[in-house]
PDB file of C-alpha atoms in Angstrom:
ATOM      1  CA  MET A 784      87.535  -0.518  47.661  1.00  0.00           C
ATOM      2  CA  THR A 785      88.043  -3.516  45.102  1.00  0.00           C
ATOM      3  CA  ALA A 786      87.975  -3.652  41.700  1.00  0.00           C
ATOM      4  CA  ARG A 787      84.433  -4.142  40.988  1.00  0.00           C
ATOM      5  CA  ASP A 788      83.618  -0.710  42.921  1.00  0.00           C
ATOM      6  CA  ARG A 789      86.764   0.797  40.882  1.00  0.00           C
ATOM      7  CA  LEU A 790      85.543  -0.458  37.580  1.00  0.00           C
ATOM      8  CA  ILE A 791      81.861   1.647  38.560  1.00  0.00           C
ATOM      9  CA  GLU A 792      83.525   4.398  39.152  1.00  0.00           C
ATOM     10  CA  MET A 793      85.599   4.358  36.123  1.00  0.00           C
ATOM     11  CA  GLN A 794      82.593   3.736  34.423  1.00  0.00           C
ATOM     12  CA  GLN A 795      80.630   6.801  36.032  1.00  0.00           C
ATOM     13  CA  LEU A 796      83.314   9.181  34.755  1.00  0.00           C
ATOM     14  CA  SER A 797      83.868   7.759  31.525  1.00  0.00           C
ATOM     15  CA  GLY A 798      79.692   9.267  31.049  1.00  0.00           C
ATOM     16  CA  MET A 799      78.117   5.650  31.450  1.00  0.00           C
ATOM     17  CA  GLU A 800      75.873   6.749  34.172  1.00  0.00           C
ATOM     18  CA  GLU A 801      72.869   5.879  32.229  1.00  0.00           C
ATOM     19  CA  GLY A 802      73.992   2.040  31.419  1.00  0.00           C
ATOM     20  CA  LEU A 803      75.155   1.410  36.036  1.00  0.00           C
ATOM     21  CA  ARG A 804      70.891   2.897  35.772  1.00  0.00           C
ATOM     22  CA  ASN A 805      69.531  -0.516  34.202  1.00  0.00           C
ATOM     23  CA  THR A 806      68.915  -3.556  34.501  1.00  0.00           C
ATOM     24  CA  ARG A 807      71.468  -5.346  33.684  1.00  0.00           C
ATOM     25  CA  ASN A 808      74.560  -3.533  34.964  1.00  0.00           C
ATOM     26  CA  ASP A 809      76.203  -6.404  36.714  1.00  0.00           C
ATOM     27  CA  SER A 810      76.622  -8.098  32.887  1.00  0.00           C
ATOM     28  CA  THR A 811      77.691  -4.901  31.827  1.00  0.00           C
ATOM     29  CA  VAL A 812      80.428  -5.094  33.893  1.00  0.00           C
ATOM     30  CA  VAL A 813      81.494  -8.493  33.939  1.00  0.00           C
ATOM     31  CA  ASN A 814      81.468  -8.739  29.626  1.00  0.00           C
ATOM     32  CA  ASP A 815      83.983  -5.354  30.226  1.00  0.00           C
ATOM     33  CA  ASN A 816      86.917  -7.945  31.687  1.00  0.00           C
ATOM     34  CA  GLY A 817      89.595  -6.276  30.029  1.00  0.00           C
ATOM     35  CA  LEU A 818      88.988  -3.471  32.301  1.00  0.00           C
ATOM     36  CA  ALA A 819      88.314  -6.010  35.052  1.00  0.00           C
ATOM     37  CA  ASP A 820      91.719  -7.210  34.725  1.00  0.00           C
ATOM     38  CA  PHE A 821      93.683  -4.255  34.587  1.00  0.00           C
ATOM     39  CA  LEU A 822      92.162  -2.791  37.564  1.00  0.00           C
ATOM     40  CA  GLU A 823      93.110  -6.227  39.374  1.00  0.00           C
ATOM     41  CA  SER A 824      96.223  -6.054  38.560  1.00  0.00           C
ATOM     42  CA  VAL A 825      96.233  -2.479  39.809  1.00  0.00           C
ATOM     43  CA  ASP A 826      95.710  -3.407  43.273  1.00  0.00           C
ATOM     44  CA  SER A 827      97.875  -6.227  43.066  1.00  0.00           C
ATOM     45  CA  ILE A 828     100.156  -3.251  42.390  1.00  0.00           C
ATOM     46  CA  ARG A 829      99.575  -1.540  44.601  1.00  0.00           C
ATOM     47  CA  HIS A 830      99.928  -4.406  47.720  1.00  0.00           C
ATOM     48  CA  ILE A 831     103.827  -5.699  46.444  1.00  0.00           C
ATOM     49  CA  LEU A 832     103.890  -1.701  47.112  1.00  0.00           C
ATOM     50  CA  MET A 833     102.692  -1.294  50.672  1.00  0.00           C
ATOM     51  CA  THR A 834     104.399  -4.471  50.969  1.00  0.00           C
ATOM     52  CA  LEU A 835     107.780  -2.661  49.591  1.00  0.00           C
ATOM     53  CA  ASN A 836     107.055   0.340  51.929  1.00  0.00           C
ATOM     54  CA  MET A 837     106.589  -1.494  55.045  1.00  0.00           C
ATOM     55  CA  ASP A 838     109.844  -3.955  54.353  1.00  0.00           C
ATOM     56  CA  ARG A 839     112.100  -0.340  53.827  1.00  0.00           C
ATOM     57  CA  GLU A 840     111.046   1.018  56.874  1.00  0.00           C
ATOM     58  CA  SER A 841     112.372  -2.903  58.350  1.00  0.00           C
ATOM     59  CA  ILE A 842     115.030  -2.728  56.739  1.00  0.00           C
ATOM     60  CA  GLN A 843     115.148   1.082  58.106  1.00  0.00           C
ATOM     61  CA  ASN A 844     115.417  -0.220  61.837  1.00  0.00           C
ATOM     62  CA  GLU A 845     117.665  -2.789  61.405  1.00  0.00           C
ATOM     63  CA  GLN A 846     120.240  -0.913  59.658  1.00  0.00           C
ATOM     64  CA  GLU A 847     120.133   0.903  62.980  1.00  0.00           C
ATOM     65  CA  ALA A 848     120.022  -1.869  65.138  1.00  0.00           C
ATOM     66  CA  SER A 849     123.611  -2.806  63.528  1.00  0.00           C
ATOM     67  CA  LEU A 850     125.174   0.110  63.683  1.00  0.00           C
ATOM     68  CA  ALA A 851     124.187   0.563  67.252  1.00  0.00           C
ATOM     69  CA  ALA A 852     125.260  -2.748  68.636  1.00  0.00           C
ATOM     70  CA  GLY A 853     129.285  -1.859  70.285  1.00  0.00           C
ATOM     71  CA  CYS A 854     130.900  -3.983  67.429  1.00  0.00           C
ATOM     72  CA  ALA A 855     129.945  -4.947  64.022  1.00  0.00           C
ATOM     73  CA  ASP A 856     127.940  -7.860  64.320  1.00  0.00           C
ATOM     74  CA  PRO A 857     128.020 -10.317  61.924  1.00  0.00           C
ATOM     75  CA  HIS A 858     124.368 -12.062  61.953  1.00  0.00           C
ATOM     76  CA  LYS A 859     122.513  -8.500  61.916  1.00  0.00           C
ATOM     77  CA  CYS A 860     124.441  -7.050  59.345  1.00  0.00           C
ATOM     78  CA  ARG A 861     123.990 -10.260  57.106  1.00  0.00           C
ATOM     79  CA  THR A 862     119.755  -9.390  57.827  1.00  0.00           C
ATOM     80  CA  VAL A 863     120.493  -5.868  56.907  1.00  0.00           C
ATOM     81  CA  ASN A 864     122.036  -6.826  53.502  1.00  0.00           C
ATOM     82  CA  ASP A 865     119.398 -10.098  52.925  1.00  0.00           C
ATOM     83  CA  HIS A 866     116.330  -8.193  53.514  1.00  0.00           C
ATOM     84  CA  SER A 867     117.991  -5.699  51.279  1.00  0.00           C
ATOM     85  CA  ASP A 868     118.535  -8.186  48.627  1.00  0.00           C
ATOM     86  CA  GLN A 869     115.296  -9.318  48.769  1.00  0.00           C
ATOM     87  CA  PHE A 870     113.717  -5.555  48.560  1.00  0.00           C
ATOM     88  CA  ILE A 871     115.175  -5.308  45.171  1.00  0.00           C
ATOM     89  CA  ARG A 872     114.318  -8.587  44.005  1.00  0.00           C
ATOM     90  CA  GLN A 873     110.744  -7.463  45.014  1.00  0.00           C
ATOM     91  CA  ALA A 874     111.573  -3.978  42.861  1.00  0.00           C
ATOM     92  CA  ARG A 875     112.595  -5.123  39.894  1.00  0.00           C
ATOM     93  CA  VAL A 876     109.095  -7.290  40.061  1.00  0.00           C
ATOM     94  CA  VAL A 877     107.288  -3.974  40.059  1.00  0.00           C
ATOM     95  CA  ARG A 878     109.353  -2.177  37.552  1.00  0.00           C
ATOM     96  CA  GLY A 879     108.628  -5.160  35.256  1.00  0.00           C
ATOM     97  CA  ARG A 880     104.997  -5.099  36.362  1.00  0.00           C
ATOM     98  CA  LEU A 881     104.977  -1.199  35.525  1.00  0.00           C
ATOM     99  CA  ARG A 882     107.057  -1.851  32.327  1.00  0.00           C
ATOM    100  CA  GLU A 883     104.040  -3.595  31.206  1.00  0.00           C
ATOM    101  CA  ALA A 884     101.268  -1.933  31.981  1.00  0.00           C
ATOM    102  CA  THR A 885     103.294   0.986  30.162  1.00  0.00           C
ATOM    103  CA  ASP A 886     103.423  -0.715  27.394  1.00  0.00           C
ATOM    104  CA  ASP A 887     100.144  -2.058  27.124  1.00  0.00           C
ATOM    105  CA  LEU A 888      98.260   1.931  27.525  1.00  0.00           C
ATOM    106  CA  LYS A 889      99.760   2.161  23.544  1.00  0.00           C
ATOM    107  CA  ASN A 890      96.343   0.083  23.297  1.00  0.00           C
ATOM    108  CA  TYR A 891      93.954   2.888  24.953  1.00  0.00           C
ATOM    109  CA  PRO A 892      94.364   5.961  24.015  1.00  0.00           C
ATOM    110  CA  GLU A 893      94.594   8.818  26.565  1.00  0.00           C
ATOM    111  CA  SER A 894      91.243  11.363  25.493  1.00  0.00           C
ATOM    112  CA  GLY A 895      89.251  13.677  27.789  1.00  0.00           C
ATOM    113  CA  PHE A 896      86.638  11.117  29.143  1.00  0.00           C
ATOM    114  CA  GLY A 897      86.648   7.290  29.063  1.00  0.00           C
ATOM    115  CA  THR A 898      88.383   4.095  30.698  1.00  0.00           C
ATOM    116  CA  GLY A 899      91.622   5.125  28.701  1.00  0.00           C
ATOM    117  CA  ARG A 900      92.446   8.054  30.414  1.00  0.00           C
ATOM    118  CA  ALA A 901      91.190   6.418  33.996  1.00  0.00           C
ATOM    119  CA  ARG A 902      93.326   3.783  32.957  1.00  0.00           C
ATOM    120  CA  HIS A 903      96.776   6.198  32.207  1.00  0.00           C
ATOM    121  CA  GLU A 904      96.073   8.723  35.644  1.00  0.00           C
ATOM    122  CA  GLN A 905      96.134   4.777  37.201  1.00  0.00           C
ATOM    123  CA  VAL A 906      99.563   3.803  35.887  1.00  0.00           C
ATOM    124  CA  ARG A 907     100.894   7.317  36.646  1.00  0.00           C
ATOM    125  CA  THR A 908     100.289   6.978  40.658  1.00  0.00           C
ATOM    126  CA  LEU A 909     101.330   3.639  40.733  1.00  0.00           C
ATOM    127  CA  ILE A 910     105.127   4.655  39.739  1.00  0.00           C
ATOM    128  CA  THR A 911     104.768   8.239  41.645  1.00  0.00           C
ATOM    129  CA  SER A 912     104.336   5.823  44.140  1.00  0.00           C
ATOM    130  CA  PHE A 913     107.161   3.643  43.404  1.00  0.00           C
ATOM    131  CA  GLU A 914     109.325   6.243  42.775  1.00  0.00           C
ATOM    132  CA  THR A 915     108.836   8.111  46.232  1.00  0.00           C
ATOM    133  CA  ILE A 916     109.742   4.409  47.820  1.00  0.00           C
ATOM    134  CA  MET A 917     112.736   3.944  45.732  1.00  0.00           C
ATOM    135  CA  THR A 918     113.603   7.580  46.519  1.00  0.00           C
ATOM    136  CA  LYS A 919     113.817   6.856  49.779  1.00  0.00           C
ATOM    137  CA  PHE A 920     115.313   3.525  49.873  1.00  0.00           C
ATOM    138  CA  SER A 921     118.274   5.100  47.934  1.00  0.00           C
ATOM    139  CA  GLU A 922     118.637   8.066  50.231  1.00  0.00           C
ATOM    140  CA  ASP A 923     118.366   5.247  53.496  1.00  0.00           C
ATOM    141  CA  GLN A 924     121.269   3.222  52.209  1.00  0.00           C
ATOM    142  CA  THR A 925     123.503   5.960  51.451  1.00  0.00           C
ATOM    143  CA  SER A 926     123.071   7.478  54.420  1.00  0.00           C
ATOM    144  CA  TYR A 927     123.633   3.571  56.188  1.00  0.00           C
ATOM    145  CA  LYS A 928     126.847   3.756  53.872  1.00  0.00           C
ATOM    146  CA  LYS A 929     128.386   7.046  55.603  1.00  0.00           C
ATOM    147  CA  ARG A 930     127.367   6.215  58.773  1.00  0.00           C
ATOM    148  CA  ALA A 931     129.357   2.547  59.224  1.00  0.00           C
ATOM    149  CA  SER A 932     132.410   4.247  57.210  1.00  0.00           C
ATOM    150  CA  ARG A 933     131.892   6.295  60.268  1.00  0.00           C
ATOM    151  CA  LYS A 934     131.833   3.469  62.507  1.00  0.00           C
ATOM    152  CA  VAL A 935     135.369   1.939  60.920  1.00  0.00           C
ATOM    153  CA  ALA A 936     136.956   5.166  61.378  1.00  0.00           C
ATOM    154  CA  GLU A 937     135.920   5.218  65.503  1.00  0.00           C
ATOM    155  CA  TYR A 938     137.597   1.462  65.235  1.00  0.00           C
ATOM    156  CA  PHE A 939     140.733   3.013  64.019  1.00  0.00           C
ATOM    157  CA  ARG A 940     140.405   6.590  66.278  1.00  0.00           C
ATOM    158  CA  LYS A 941     140.447   4.139  69.648  1.00  0.00           C
ATOM    159  CA  GLN A 942     143.934   2.812  68.831  1.00  0.00           C
ATOM    160  CA  ASN A 943     144.769   6.116  68.241  1.00  0.00           C
ATOM    161  CA  ILE A 944     145.143   5.610  64.643  1.00  0.00           C
ATOM    162  CA  GLU A 945     143.886   9.243  62.408  1.00  0.00           C
ATOM    163  CA  VAL A 946     141.962   8.262  59.535  1.00  0.00           C
ATOM    164  CA  THR A 947     139.608  10.550  57.051  1.00  0.00           C
ATOM    165  CA  ASP A 948     136.999   9.537  55.479  1.00  0.00           C
ATOM    166  CA  ARG A 949     138.417   9.816  52.002  1.00  0.00           C
ATOM    167  CA  GLN A 950     141.160   7.409  53.354  1.00  0.00           C
ATOM    168  CA  ILE A 951     138.566   5.152  54.306  1.00  0.00           C
ATOM    169  CA  ASP A 952     136.261   5.419  51.223  1.00  0.00           C
ATOM    170  CA  HIS A 953     140.010   5.024  49.665  1.00  0.00           C
ATOM    171  CA  ALA A 954     140.554   1.681  50.898  1.00  0.00           C
ATOM    172  CA  LEU A 955     137.284   0.346  51.095  1.00  0.00           C
ATOM    173  CA  GLU A 956     137.261   1.116  47.060  1.00  0.00           C
ATOM    174  CA  ASN A 957     140.608  -0.269  46.587  1.00  0.00           C
ATOM    175  CA  GLY A 958     140.549  -3.702  48.485  1.00  0.00           C
ATOM    176  CA  SER A 959     143.270  -2.205  51.058  1.00  0.00           C
ATOM    177  CA  LEU A 960     141.667  -1.578  54.392  1.00  0.00           C
ATOM    178  CA  PHE A 961     142.293  -4.626  56.362  1.00  0.00           C
ATOM    179  CA  SER A 962     146.121  -3.038  55.899  1.00  0.00           C
ATOM    180  CA  LEU A 963     145.548  -0.197  57.944  1.00  0.00           C
ATOM    181  CA  THR A 964     145.492  -2.631  60.442  1.00  0.00           C
ATOM    182  CA  ARG A 965     148.849  -4.282  60.683  1.00  0.00           C
ATOM    183  CA  ASN A 966     150.642  -1.838  62.694  1.00  0.00           C
ATOM    184  CA  ILE A 967     148.131  -2.132  65.075  1.00  0.00           C
ATOM    185  CA  ASN A 968     149.835  -2.965  68.239  1.00  0.00           C
ATOM    186  CA  MET A 969     147.957  -5.425  70.411  1.00  0.00           C
ATOM    187  CA  GLY A 970     147.180  -8.511  71.976  1.00  0.00           C
ATOM    188  CA  VAL A 971     146.250 -11.100  69.063  1.00  0.00           C
ATOM    189  CA  SER A 972     143.175 -12.340  70.478  1.00  0.00           C
ATOM    190  CA  GLU A 973     142.064  -7.751  70.805  1.00  0.00           C
ATOM    191  CA  LYS A 974     143.754  -7.455  67.276  1.00  0.00           C
ATOM    192  CA  LYS A 975     141.675 -10.568  65.821  1.00  0.00           C
ATOM    193  CA  ALA A 976     138.332  -9.075  67.406  1.00  0.00           C
ATOM    194  CA  LEU A 977     139.295  -5.519  65.706  1.00  0.00           C
ATOM    195  CA  PHE A 978     140.243  -6.960  62.411  1.00  0.00           C
ATOM    196  CA  ASP A 979     136.756  -8.633  62.287  1.00  0.00           C
ATOM    197  CA  ASP A 980     135.121  -6.019  63.414  1.00  0.00           C
ATOM    198  CA  VAL A 981     137.022  -3.656  60.336  1.00  0.00           C
ATOM    199  CA  LYS A 982     135.995  -7.463  58.211  1.00  0.00           C
ATOM    200  CA  ASN A 983     132.125  -6.831  58.556  1.00  0.00           C
ATOM    201  CA  ARG A 984     131.514  -3.835  58.881  1.00  0.00           C
ATOM    202  CA  ALA A 985     134.291  -3.370  55.167  1.00  0.00           C
ATOM    203  CA  THR A 986     131.407  -6.214  53.908  1.00  0.00           C
ATOM    204  CA  ASP A 987     128.275  -4.985  55.098  1.00  0.00           C
ATOM    205  CA  ILE A 988     129.685  -1.449  52.793  1.00  0.00           C
ATOM    206  CA  MET A 989     130.770  -2.645  49.642  1.00  0.00           C
ATOM    207  CA  LEU A 990     127.171  -4.251  49.899  1.00  0.00           C
ATOM    208  CA  ILE A 991     125.710  -1.042  50.366  1.00  0.00           C
ATOM    209  CA  GLU A 992     127.682  -0.011  47.746  1.00  0.00           C
ATOM    210  CA  LYS A 993     125.670  -3.109  45.250  1.00  0.00           C
ATOM    211  CA  HIS A 994     122.688  -2.063  46.329  1.00  0.00           C
ATOM    212  CA  ILE A 995     122.982   1.611  45.414  1.00  0.00           C
ATOM    213  CA  GLN A 996     123.925   0.099  42.236  1.00  0.00           C
ATOM    214  CA  ASP A 997     121.382  -1.485  41.366  1.00  0.00           C
ATOM    215  CA  ILE A 998     118.869   1.118  42.840  1.00  0.00           C
ATOM    216  CA  SER A 999     120.673   2.925  39.517  1.00  0.00           C
ATOM    217  CA  GLU A1000     120.067   0.940  37.069  1.00  0.00           C
ATOM    218  CA  LEU A1001     116.382   0.613  38.679  1.00  0.00           C
ATOM    219  CA  PHE A1002     116.115   4.082  37.981  1.00  0.00           C
ATOM    220  CA  GLU A1003     117.091   5.027  34.959  1.00  0.00           C
ATOM    221  CA  ASP A1004     113.687   2.240  33.777  1.00  0.00           C
ATOM    222  CA  LEU A1005     111.625   4.354  36.109  1.00  0.00           C
ATOM    223  CA  HIS A1006     112.597   7.208  34.631  1.00  0.00           C
ATOM    224  CA  ALA A1007     112.119   5.622  31.111  1.00  0.00           C
ATOM    225  CA  MET A1008     108.241   5.032  31.661  1.00  0.00           C
ATOM    226  CA  VAL A1009     108.456   9.293  33.406  1.00  0.00           C
ATOM    227  CA  GLN A1010     109.534   9.802  30.156  1.00  0.00           C
ATOM    228  CA  GLN A1011     107.484   7.879  28.475  1.00  0.00           C
ATOM    229  CA  GLN A1012     104.661   9.040  29.948  1.00  0.00           C
ATOM    230  CA  GLY A1013     105.456  12.767  29.683  1.00  0.00           C
ATOM    231  CA  GLU A1014     105.599  11.735  26.058  1.00  0.00           C
ATOM    232  CA  THR A1015     102.465  10.905  26.062  1.00  0.00           C
ATOM    233  CA  ILE A1016     101.391  13.834  27.497  1.00  0.00           C
ATOM    234  CA  ASP A1017     102.526  15.826  25.264  1.00  0.00           C
ATOM    235  CA  ARG A1018     100.967  13.806  22.521  1.00  0.00           C
ATOM    236  CA  ILE A1019      97.443  14.226  24.136  1.00  0.00           C
ATOM    237  CA  GLU A1020      98.431  18.090  25.015  1.00  0.00           C
ATOM    238  CA  THR A1021      99.068  18.288  21.224  1.00  0.00           C
ATOM    239  CA  SER A1022      96.087  16.590  19.501  1.00  0.00           C
ATOM    240  CA  VAL A1023      93.651  18.267  22.197  1.00  0.00           C
ATOM    241  CA  CYS A1024      95.561  21.773  20.920  1.00  0.00           C
ATOM    242  CA  ASN A1025      94.746  21.005  16.991  1.00  0.00           C
ATOM    243  CA  ALA A1026      91.059  19.510  18.212  1.00  0.00           C
ATOM    244  CA  THR A1027      89.933  23.145  19.980  1.00  0.00           C
ATOM    245  CA  GLU A1028      91.368  24.417  16.413  1.00  0.00           C
ATOM    246  CA  TYR A1029      89.335  22.975  14.238  1.00  0.00           C
ATOM    247  CA  ALA A1030      86.597  22.980  16.642  1.00  0.00           C
ATOM    248  CA  GLY A1031      86.885  26.722  16.653  1.00  0.00           C
ATOM    249  CA  ARG A1032      87.078  26.219  12.688  1.00  0.00           C
ATOM    250  CA  ALA A1033      84.209  24.808  12.782  1.00  0.00           C
ATOM    251  CA  GLU A1034      82.628  27.334  14.554  1.00  0.00           C
ATOM    252  CA  ARG A1035      83.398  30.317  12.721  1.00  0.00           C
ATOM    253  CA  ASP A1036      82.328  28.451   9.240  1.00  0.00           C
ATOM    254  CA  VAL A1037      79.207  27.223  10.698  1.00  0.00           C
ATOM    255  CA  ARG A1038      78.194  30.802  11.501  1.00  0.00           C
ATOM    256  CA  ALA A1039      79.828  31.720   7.581  1.00  0.00           C
ATOM    257  CA  ALA A1040      77.484  29.671   6.161  1.00  0.00           C
ATOM    258  CA  VAL A1041      74.740  30.674   9.005  1.00  0.00           C
ATOM    259  CA  GLN A1042      74.985  34.519   8.016  1.00  0.00           C
ATOM    260  CA  TYR A1043      75.785  33.674   4.235  1.00  0.00           C
ATOM    261  CA  ARG A1044      71.816  31.748   4.237  1.00  0.00           C
ATOM    262  CA  GLN A1045      70.390  34.656   6.171  1.00  0.00           C
ATOM    263  CA  LYS A1046      72.004  37.550   3.272  1.00  0.00           C
ATOM    264  CA  SER A1047      71.023  34.950   0.587  1.00  0.00           C
ATOM    265  CA  TYR A1048      67.166  34.960   1.491  1.00  0.00           C
ATOM    266  CA  LYS A1049      67.073  38.857   1.709  1.00  0.00           C
ATOM    267  CA  TRP A1050      67.971  38.674  -1.630  1.00  0.00           C
ATOM    268  CA  LYS A1051      66.436  36.556  -3.058  1.00  0.00           C
ATOM    269  CA  ILE A1052      63.034  38.533  -1.060  1.00  0.00           C
ATOM    270  CA  ILE A1053      64.439  41.764  -2.999  1.00  0.00           C
ATOM    271  CA  ILE A1054      64.777  39.837  -6.010  1.00  0.00           C
ATOM    272  CA  CYS A1055      61.262  39.462  -5.537  1.00  0.00           C
ATOM    273  CA  ILE A1056      60.393  42.444  -5.258  1.00  0.00           C
ATOM    274  CA  VAL A1057      62.472  44.073  -7.933  1.00  0.00           C
ATOM    275  CA  LEU A1058      60.382  41.469 -10.562  1.00  0.00           C
ATOM    276  CA  ILE A1059      57.020  42.603  -8.820  1.00  0.00           C
ATOM    277  CA  LEU A1060      57.748  45.789  -9.659  1.00  0.00           C
ATOM    278  CA  LEU A1061      59.050  45.532 -12.365  1.00  0.00           C
ATOM    279  CA  VAL A1062      55.857  43.501 -13.767  1.00  0.00           C
ATOM    280  CA  LEU A1063      53.590  46.222 -12.573  1.00  0.00           C
ATOM    281  CA  ILE A1064      56.012  48.396 -14.273  1.00  0.00           C
ATOM    282  CA  LEU A1065      55.610  47.012 -17.718  1.00  0.00           C
ATOM    283  CA  LEU A1066      52.078  46.137 -17.336  1.00  0.00           C
ATOM    284  CA  MET A1067      51.344  50.058 -16.291  1.00  0.00           C
ATOM    285  CA  ALA A1068      53.180  50.834 -19.469  1.00  0.00           C
ATOM    286  CA  ALA A1069      52.044  48.099 -22.068  1.00  0.00           C
ATOM    287  CA  LYS A1070      48.159  49.851 -20.352  1.00  0.00           C
ATOM    288  CA  THR A1071      49.263  53.427 -21.579  1.00  0.00           C
ATOM    289  CA  PHE A1072      50.481  52.044 -24.971  1.00  0.00           C
ATOM    290  CA  LEU A1073      47.558  50.117 -25.490  1.00  0.00           C
ATOM    291  CA  TRP A1074      44.361  52.498 -24.652  1.00  0.00           C
ATOM    292  CA  PRO A1075      46.818  56.174 -24.492  1.00  0.00           C
ATOM    293  CA  PHE A1076      43.346  57.550 -24.341  1.00  0.00           C
TER     294      PHE A1076
END
């Protein structure tokens, strides 16, 4: 669906069907440049999100290929990390676009009907999609880090050096992982190959840590946008409740006014009847007084 098609659909949802049926339909759509630009921006962000999700799946496949290698392939590790860096950069672009879209919603209050509500719904859908993609990417990175750490542990166990996952994590954090290879009794070339494998895996894991930190920062901004959307919804809900209360009060006032009018009309009739009776009584009394016989 193109931006033009979505514009027409949103205008129909806004109660503008009659305007769309007249002969100046095209000019009405063209003149609403603000809404058309918004929908084009939504389509652009949605396309980036689709690309981002495909990149995530591609990175996951590259990680599987890297872990399946018998030893740490520097080229494969570099490919995974470069692709992950590209993913993070693109995610920051999406984060910026969504931030702008969220801030711009302040100029279009959400209501029960109209394009304002449609704008809010579109942005909420984009934020939800972005959050889903980033959550999956974070899970992929965490899983990759754990499996890469186990690979490092396997290298040492092949040389009958037992190390725990905690020792591996501690060595990675302190940069002392390579010291574990000092007491390995093997040839120079073999020891160098093992050292290179451990080095490549360690570098890979440290880069994964960086990516996870970047994801955490993105999630902080994402949660802020979601919270802002929630506050907007709360304000809208309060406004709707107040409007409902005011409408109910107005309805009660109208009913009371109608009842008062009906009662007033009845009292007017009663007063008229009483006055007529009084006039008749006075006439009869006057007649009796003037002509007693």
